[in-house]
CSV table of C-alpha atoms and ligand atoms in Angstrom, one decimal:
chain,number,residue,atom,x,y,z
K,21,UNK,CA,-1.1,-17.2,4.4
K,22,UNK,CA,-4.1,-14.9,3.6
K,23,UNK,CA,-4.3,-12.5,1.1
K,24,UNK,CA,-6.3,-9.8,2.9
K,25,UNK,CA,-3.4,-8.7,4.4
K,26,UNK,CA,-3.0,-5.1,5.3
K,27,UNK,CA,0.0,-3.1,5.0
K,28,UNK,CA,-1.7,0.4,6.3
K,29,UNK,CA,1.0,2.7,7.2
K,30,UNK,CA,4.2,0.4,6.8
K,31,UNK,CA,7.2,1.6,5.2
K,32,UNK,CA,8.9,-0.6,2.3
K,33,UNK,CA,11.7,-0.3,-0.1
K,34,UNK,CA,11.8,-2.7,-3.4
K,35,UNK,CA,14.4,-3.2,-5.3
K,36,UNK,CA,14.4,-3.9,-9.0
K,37,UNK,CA,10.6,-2.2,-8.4
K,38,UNK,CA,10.4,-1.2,-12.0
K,39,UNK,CA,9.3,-4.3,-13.9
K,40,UNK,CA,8.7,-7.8,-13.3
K,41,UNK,CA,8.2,-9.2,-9.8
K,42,UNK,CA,9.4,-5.9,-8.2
K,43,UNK,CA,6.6,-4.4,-9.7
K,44,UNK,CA,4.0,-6.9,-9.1
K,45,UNK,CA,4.8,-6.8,-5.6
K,46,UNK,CA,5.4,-2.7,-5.3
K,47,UNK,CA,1.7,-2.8,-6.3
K,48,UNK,CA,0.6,-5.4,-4.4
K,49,UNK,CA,1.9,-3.7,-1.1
K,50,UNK,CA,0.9,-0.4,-2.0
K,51,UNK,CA,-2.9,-1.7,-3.2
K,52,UNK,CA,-2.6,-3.0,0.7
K,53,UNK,CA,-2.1,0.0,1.8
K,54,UNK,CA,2.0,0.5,2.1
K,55,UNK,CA,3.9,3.3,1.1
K,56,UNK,CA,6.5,1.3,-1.4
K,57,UNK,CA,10.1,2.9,-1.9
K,58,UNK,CA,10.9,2.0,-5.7
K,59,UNK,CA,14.1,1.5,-6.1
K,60,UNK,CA,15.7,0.7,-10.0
K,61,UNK,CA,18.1,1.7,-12.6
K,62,UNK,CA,15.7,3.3,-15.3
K,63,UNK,CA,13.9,6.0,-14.0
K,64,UNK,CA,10.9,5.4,-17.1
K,65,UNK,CA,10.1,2.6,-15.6
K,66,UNK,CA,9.7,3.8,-12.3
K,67,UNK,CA,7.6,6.3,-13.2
K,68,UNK,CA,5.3,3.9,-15.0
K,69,UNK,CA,5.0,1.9,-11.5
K,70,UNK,CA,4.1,5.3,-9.5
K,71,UNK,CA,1.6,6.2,-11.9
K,72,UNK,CA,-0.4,2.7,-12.1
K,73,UNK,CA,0.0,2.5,-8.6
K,74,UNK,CA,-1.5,6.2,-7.9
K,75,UNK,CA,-4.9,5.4,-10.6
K,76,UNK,CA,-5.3,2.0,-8.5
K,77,UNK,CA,-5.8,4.5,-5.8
K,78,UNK,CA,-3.1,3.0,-3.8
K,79,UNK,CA,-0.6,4.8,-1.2
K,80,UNK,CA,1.7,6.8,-2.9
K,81,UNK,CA,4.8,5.6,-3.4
K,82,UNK,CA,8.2,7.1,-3.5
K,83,UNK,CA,11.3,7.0,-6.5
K,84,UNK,CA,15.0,6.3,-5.4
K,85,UNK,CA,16.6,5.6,-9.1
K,86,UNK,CA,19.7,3.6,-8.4
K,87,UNK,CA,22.1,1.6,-10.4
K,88,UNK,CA,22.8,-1.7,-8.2
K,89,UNK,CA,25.5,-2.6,-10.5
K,90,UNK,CA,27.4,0.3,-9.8
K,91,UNK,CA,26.5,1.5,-6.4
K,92,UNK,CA,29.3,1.5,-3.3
K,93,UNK,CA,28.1,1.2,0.1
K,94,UNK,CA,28.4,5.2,0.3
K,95,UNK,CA,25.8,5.1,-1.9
K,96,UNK,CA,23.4,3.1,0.6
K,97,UNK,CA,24.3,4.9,3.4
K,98,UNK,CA,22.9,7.6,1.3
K,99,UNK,CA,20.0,6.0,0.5
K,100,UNK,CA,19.4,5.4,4.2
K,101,UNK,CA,19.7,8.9,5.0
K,102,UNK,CA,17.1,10.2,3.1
K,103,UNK,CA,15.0,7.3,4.2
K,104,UNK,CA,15.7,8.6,7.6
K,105,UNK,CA,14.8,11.5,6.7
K,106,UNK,CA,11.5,11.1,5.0
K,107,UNK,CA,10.6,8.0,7.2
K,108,UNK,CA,12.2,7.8,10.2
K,109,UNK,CA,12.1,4.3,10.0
K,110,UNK,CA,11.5,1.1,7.6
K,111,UNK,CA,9.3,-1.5,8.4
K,112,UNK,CA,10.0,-3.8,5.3
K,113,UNK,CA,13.2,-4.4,2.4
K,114,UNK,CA,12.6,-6.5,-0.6
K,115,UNK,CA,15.9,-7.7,-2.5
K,116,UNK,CA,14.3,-8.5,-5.5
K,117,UNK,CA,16.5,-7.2,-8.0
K,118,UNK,CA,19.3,-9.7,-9.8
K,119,UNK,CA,21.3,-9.9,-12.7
K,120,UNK,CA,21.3,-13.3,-14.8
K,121,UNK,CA,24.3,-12.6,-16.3
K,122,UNK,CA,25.7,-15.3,-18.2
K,123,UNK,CA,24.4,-19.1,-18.3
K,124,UNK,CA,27.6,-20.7,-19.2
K,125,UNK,CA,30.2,-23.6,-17.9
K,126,UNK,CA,32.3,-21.9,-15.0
K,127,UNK,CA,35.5,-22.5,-17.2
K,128,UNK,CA,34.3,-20.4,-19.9
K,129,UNK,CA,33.1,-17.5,-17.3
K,130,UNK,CA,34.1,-13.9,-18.4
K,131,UNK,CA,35.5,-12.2,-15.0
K,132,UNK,CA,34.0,-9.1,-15.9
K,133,UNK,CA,30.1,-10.9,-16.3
K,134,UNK,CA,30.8,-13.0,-13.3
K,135,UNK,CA,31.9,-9.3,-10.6
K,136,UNK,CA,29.0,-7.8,-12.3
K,137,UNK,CA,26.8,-10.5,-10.7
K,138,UNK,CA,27.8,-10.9,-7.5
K,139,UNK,CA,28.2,-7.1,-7.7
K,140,UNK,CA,24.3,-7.0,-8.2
K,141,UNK,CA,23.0,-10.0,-6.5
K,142,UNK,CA,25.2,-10.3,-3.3
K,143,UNK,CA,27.2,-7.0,-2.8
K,144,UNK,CA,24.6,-4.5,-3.2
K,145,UNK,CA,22.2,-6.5,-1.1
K,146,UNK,CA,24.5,-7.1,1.2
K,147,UNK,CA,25.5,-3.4,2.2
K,148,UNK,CA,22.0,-2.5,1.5
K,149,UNK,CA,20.9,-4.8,3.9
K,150,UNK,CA,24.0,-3.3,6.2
K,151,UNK,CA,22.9,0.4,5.9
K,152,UNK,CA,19.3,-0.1,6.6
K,153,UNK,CA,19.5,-2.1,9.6
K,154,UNK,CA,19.4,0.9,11.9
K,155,UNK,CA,16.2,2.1,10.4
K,156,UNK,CA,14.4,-1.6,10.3
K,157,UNK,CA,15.2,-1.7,14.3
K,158,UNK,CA,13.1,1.6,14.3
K,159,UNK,CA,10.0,-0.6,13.5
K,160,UNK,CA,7.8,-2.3,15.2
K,161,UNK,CA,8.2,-5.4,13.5
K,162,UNK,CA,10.8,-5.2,10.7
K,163,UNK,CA,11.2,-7.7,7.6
K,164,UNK,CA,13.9,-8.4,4.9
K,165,UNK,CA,12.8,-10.9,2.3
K,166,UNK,CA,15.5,-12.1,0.0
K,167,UNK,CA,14.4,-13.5,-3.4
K,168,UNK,CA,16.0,-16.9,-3.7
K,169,UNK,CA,16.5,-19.4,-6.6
K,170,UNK,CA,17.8,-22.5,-6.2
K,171,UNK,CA,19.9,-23.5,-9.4
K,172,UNK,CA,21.8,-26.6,-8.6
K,173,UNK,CA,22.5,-27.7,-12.3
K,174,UNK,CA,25.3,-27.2,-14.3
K,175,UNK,CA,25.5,-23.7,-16.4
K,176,UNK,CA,23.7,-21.6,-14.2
K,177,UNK,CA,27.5,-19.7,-13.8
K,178,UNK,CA,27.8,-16.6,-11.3
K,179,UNK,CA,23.7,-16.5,-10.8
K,180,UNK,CA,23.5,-20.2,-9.5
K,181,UNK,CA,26.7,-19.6,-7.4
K,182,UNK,CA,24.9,-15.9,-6.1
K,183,UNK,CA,22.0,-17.3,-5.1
K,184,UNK,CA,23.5,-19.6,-3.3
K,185,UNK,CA,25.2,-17.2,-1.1
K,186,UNK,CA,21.8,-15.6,-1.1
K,187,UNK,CA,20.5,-18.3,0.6
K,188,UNK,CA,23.7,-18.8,2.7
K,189,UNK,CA,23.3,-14.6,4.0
K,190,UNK,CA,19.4,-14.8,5.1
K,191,UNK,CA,20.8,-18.2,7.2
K,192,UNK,CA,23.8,-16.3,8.8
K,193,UNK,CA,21.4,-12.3,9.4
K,194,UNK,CA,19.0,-15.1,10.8
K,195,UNK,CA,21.5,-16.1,13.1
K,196,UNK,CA,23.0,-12.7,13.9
K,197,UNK,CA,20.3,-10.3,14.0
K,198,UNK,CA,18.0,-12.8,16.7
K,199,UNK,CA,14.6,-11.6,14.9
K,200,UNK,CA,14.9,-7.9,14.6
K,201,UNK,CA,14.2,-7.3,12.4
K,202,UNK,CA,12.7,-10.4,10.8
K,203,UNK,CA,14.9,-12.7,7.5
K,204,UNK,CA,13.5,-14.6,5.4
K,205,UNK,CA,14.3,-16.1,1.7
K,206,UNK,CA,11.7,-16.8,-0.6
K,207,UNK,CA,11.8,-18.7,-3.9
K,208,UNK,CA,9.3,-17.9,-6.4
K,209,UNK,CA,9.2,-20.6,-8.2
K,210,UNK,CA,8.4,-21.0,-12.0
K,211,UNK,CA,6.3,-18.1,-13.0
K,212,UNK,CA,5.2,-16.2,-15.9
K,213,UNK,CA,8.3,-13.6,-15.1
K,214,UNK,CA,10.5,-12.2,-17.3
K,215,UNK,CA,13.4,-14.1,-15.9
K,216,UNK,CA,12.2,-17.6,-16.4
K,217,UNK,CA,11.1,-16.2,-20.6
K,218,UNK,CA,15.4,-15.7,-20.3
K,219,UNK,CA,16.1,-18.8,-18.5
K,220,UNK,CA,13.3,-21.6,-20.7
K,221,UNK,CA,13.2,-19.7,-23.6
K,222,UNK,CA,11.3,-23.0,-25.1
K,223,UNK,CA,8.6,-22.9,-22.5
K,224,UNK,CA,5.4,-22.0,-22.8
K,225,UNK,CA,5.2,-19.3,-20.7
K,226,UNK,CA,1.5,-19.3,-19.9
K,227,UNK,CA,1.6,-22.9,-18.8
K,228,UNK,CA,3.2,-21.5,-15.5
K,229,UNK,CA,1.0,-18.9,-12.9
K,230,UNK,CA,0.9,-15.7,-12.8
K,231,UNK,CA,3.4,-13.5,-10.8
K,232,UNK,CA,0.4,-12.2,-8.7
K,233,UNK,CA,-0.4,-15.6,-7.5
K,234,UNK,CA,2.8,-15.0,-5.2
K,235,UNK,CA,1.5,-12.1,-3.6
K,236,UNK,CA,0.0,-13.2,-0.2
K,237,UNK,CA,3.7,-15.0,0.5
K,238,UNK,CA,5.2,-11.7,0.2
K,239,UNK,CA,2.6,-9.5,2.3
K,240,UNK,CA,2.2,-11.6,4.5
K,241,UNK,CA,5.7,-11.8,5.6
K,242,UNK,CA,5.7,-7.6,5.3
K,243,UNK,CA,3.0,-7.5,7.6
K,244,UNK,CA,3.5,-6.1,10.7
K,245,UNK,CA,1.4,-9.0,12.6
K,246,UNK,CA,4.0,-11.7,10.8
K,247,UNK,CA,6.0,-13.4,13.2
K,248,UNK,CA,8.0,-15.7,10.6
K,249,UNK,CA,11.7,-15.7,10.8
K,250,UNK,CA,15.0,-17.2,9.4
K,251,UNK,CA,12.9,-19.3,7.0
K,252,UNK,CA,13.3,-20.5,2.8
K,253,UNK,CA,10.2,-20.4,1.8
K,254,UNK,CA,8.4,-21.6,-1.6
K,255,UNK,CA,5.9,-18.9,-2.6
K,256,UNK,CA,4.2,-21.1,-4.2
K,257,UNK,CA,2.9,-23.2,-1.8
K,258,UNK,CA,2.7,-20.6,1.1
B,24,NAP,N1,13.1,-19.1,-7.5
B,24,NAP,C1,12.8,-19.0,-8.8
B,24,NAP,O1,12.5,-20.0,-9.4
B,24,NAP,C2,12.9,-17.7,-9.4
B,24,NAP,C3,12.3,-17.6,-10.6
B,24,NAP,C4,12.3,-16.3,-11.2
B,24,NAP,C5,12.9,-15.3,-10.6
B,24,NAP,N2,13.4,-15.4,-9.4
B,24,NAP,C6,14.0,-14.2,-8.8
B,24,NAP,O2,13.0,-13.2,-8.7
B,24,NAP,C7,13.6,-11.9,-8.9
B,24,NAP,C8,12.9,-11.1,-10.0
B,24,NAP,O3,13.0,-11.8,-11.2
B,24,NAP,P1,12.1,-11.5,-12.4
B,24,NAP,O4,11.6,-12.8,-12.9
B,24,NAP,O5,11.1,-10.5,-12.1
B,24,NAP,O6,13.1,-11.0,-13.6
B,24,NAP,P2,13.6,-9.6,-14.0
B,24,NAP,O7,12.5,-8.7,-14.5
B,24,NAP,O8,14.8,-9.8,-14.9
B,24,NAP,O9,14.0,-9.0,-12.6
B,24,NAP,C9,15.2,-8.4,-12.3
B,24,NAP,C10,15.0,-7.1,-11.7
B,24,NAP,O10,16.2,-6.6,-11.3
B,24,NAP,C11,16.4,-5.3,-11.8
B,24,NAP,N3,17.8,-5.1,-12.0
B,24,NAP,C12,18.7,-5.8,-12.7
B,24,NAP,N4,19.9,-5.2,-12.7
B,24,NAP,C13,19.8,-4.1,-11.9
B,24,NAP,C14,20.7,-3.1,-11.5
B,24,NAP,N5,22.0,-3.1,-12.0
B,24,NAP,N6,20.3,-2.1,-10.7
B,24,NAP,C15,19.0,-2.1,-10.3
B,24,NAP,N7,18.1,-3.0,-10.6
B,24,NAP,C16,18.5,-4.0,-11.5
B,24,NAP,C17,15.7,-5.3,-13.1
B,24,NAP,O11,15.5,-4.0,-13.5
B,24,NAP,P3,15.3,-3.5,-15.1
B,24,NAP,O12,13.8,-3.4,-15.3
B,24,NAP,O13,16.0,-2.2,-15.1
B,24,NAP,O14,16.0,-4.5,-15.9
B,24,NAP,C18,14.4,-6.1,-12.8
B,24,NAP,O15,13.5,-5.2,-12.2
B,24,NAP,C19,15.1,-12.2,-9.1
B,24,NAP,O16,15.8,-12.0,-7.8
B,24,NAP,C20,15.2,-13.6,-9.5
B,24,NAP,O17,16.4,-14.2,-9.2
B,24,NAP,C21,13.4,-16.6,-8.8
């Protein structure tokens, strides 16, 4: 993968765009030339993104403040509409956005922590996914990256068990959707991101790379020359 890739005049929506990896790679698409759809819960934040991405002297990007953990499927048929109407079309979707919820034994899991996960993590892409299919087949070559972790260990509660049906949705829209547009999963890997600061709180975190080291996996898998589909990919060695 190269990371001279251009994203000139493709349309993408990020979610969780206002800090961490969303944000790294809001500004890496929009540095390459994409206008980026920012899409989080706190509003702040997402104004902080716009504005470092305008003085880079990147494309513009747009705001769409939404609460993951509460939103209905109304609310992303809503979301699609304006898209429609501002766009047309969109040529790329980034599920970044998650909720770690709590690290604890499954017997001891709080029902309310464990709906809010999957609420976040599978649900909302889900029916995101759902109500933006109709504008991804308006592009010439749409792509839906997933943001996958693979937490096999013991503890890692409703996050390891909604990653894993993460994984389990980009393998069945793989199958279902033939290509058009595009699914793929990628796993970041260790990274200096705020999640793994959560997750290894006895790390080091500068022994691990920066999140920008990951960018060219994720552009070029938004770019419209990308042919790459239905594949888990580590970002790290892409
Ligand atoms: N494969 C791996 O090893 C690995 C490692 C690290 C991360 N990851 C994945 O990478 C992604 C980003 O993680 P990160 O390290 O950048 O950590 P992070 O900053 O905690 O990322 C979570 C993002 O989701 C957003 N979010 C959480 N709840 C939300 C809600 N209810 N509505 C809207 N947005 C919400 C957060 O927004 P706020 O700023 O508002 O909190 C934040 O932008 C996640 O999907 C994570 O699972 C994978």
């Amino acid at each position: 993968m190269t990371d001279s890739v251009q994203l000139n005049d493709r349309i993408l929506l990020v979610t969780g765009a206002g800090s961490g990896l969303g944000e790294t790679v809001s500004k890496a698409c929009a540095a390459a030339g994409a206008t980026v759809v920012l899409l989080g819960r706190k509003v702040p934040k997402l104004e902080k993104v716009y504005d470092d991405i305008i003085a880079a002297g990147g494309a513009e990007p747009a705001i769409y403040p939404l609460d993951l953990g509460g939103a209905s499927p109304e609310d992303f048929f809503d979301l699609a509409k304006v898209l429609e109407e501002n766009f047309g079309r969109l040529d790329g979707l980034v599920h970044n956005a998650a909720d770690l919820g709590e690290l604890t034994p499954l017997e001891l899991h709080t029902p309310g922590d464990w709906m809010k996960t999957w609420q976040i993590n599978v649900h909302s892409p889900l029916f995101l996914t759902q109500a933006c299919l109709p504008l991804l087949r308006n592009s010439d070559n749409g792509s839906i990256i997933f943001t996958e972790h693979q937490c096999d260990d013991a503890y890692w509660g409703a996050y390891g068990e909604s990653k894993a049906a993460v994984h389990h949705l980009i393998d069945s829209f793989t199958r279902e959707l033939d290509g058009v547009p595009r699914v793929n999963g990628l796993h970041p890997g260790p990274l200096q991101s705020p999640m793994r600061t959560q997750t290894h709180p006895g790390d080091n975190i500068k022994d691990y790379p920066e999140m920008s080291t990951i960018m060219p996996a994720y552009l070029s898998l938004l770019s419209a020359d990308s042919d790459v589909n239905g594949q888990h990919i580590d970002a790290q060695s892409a």
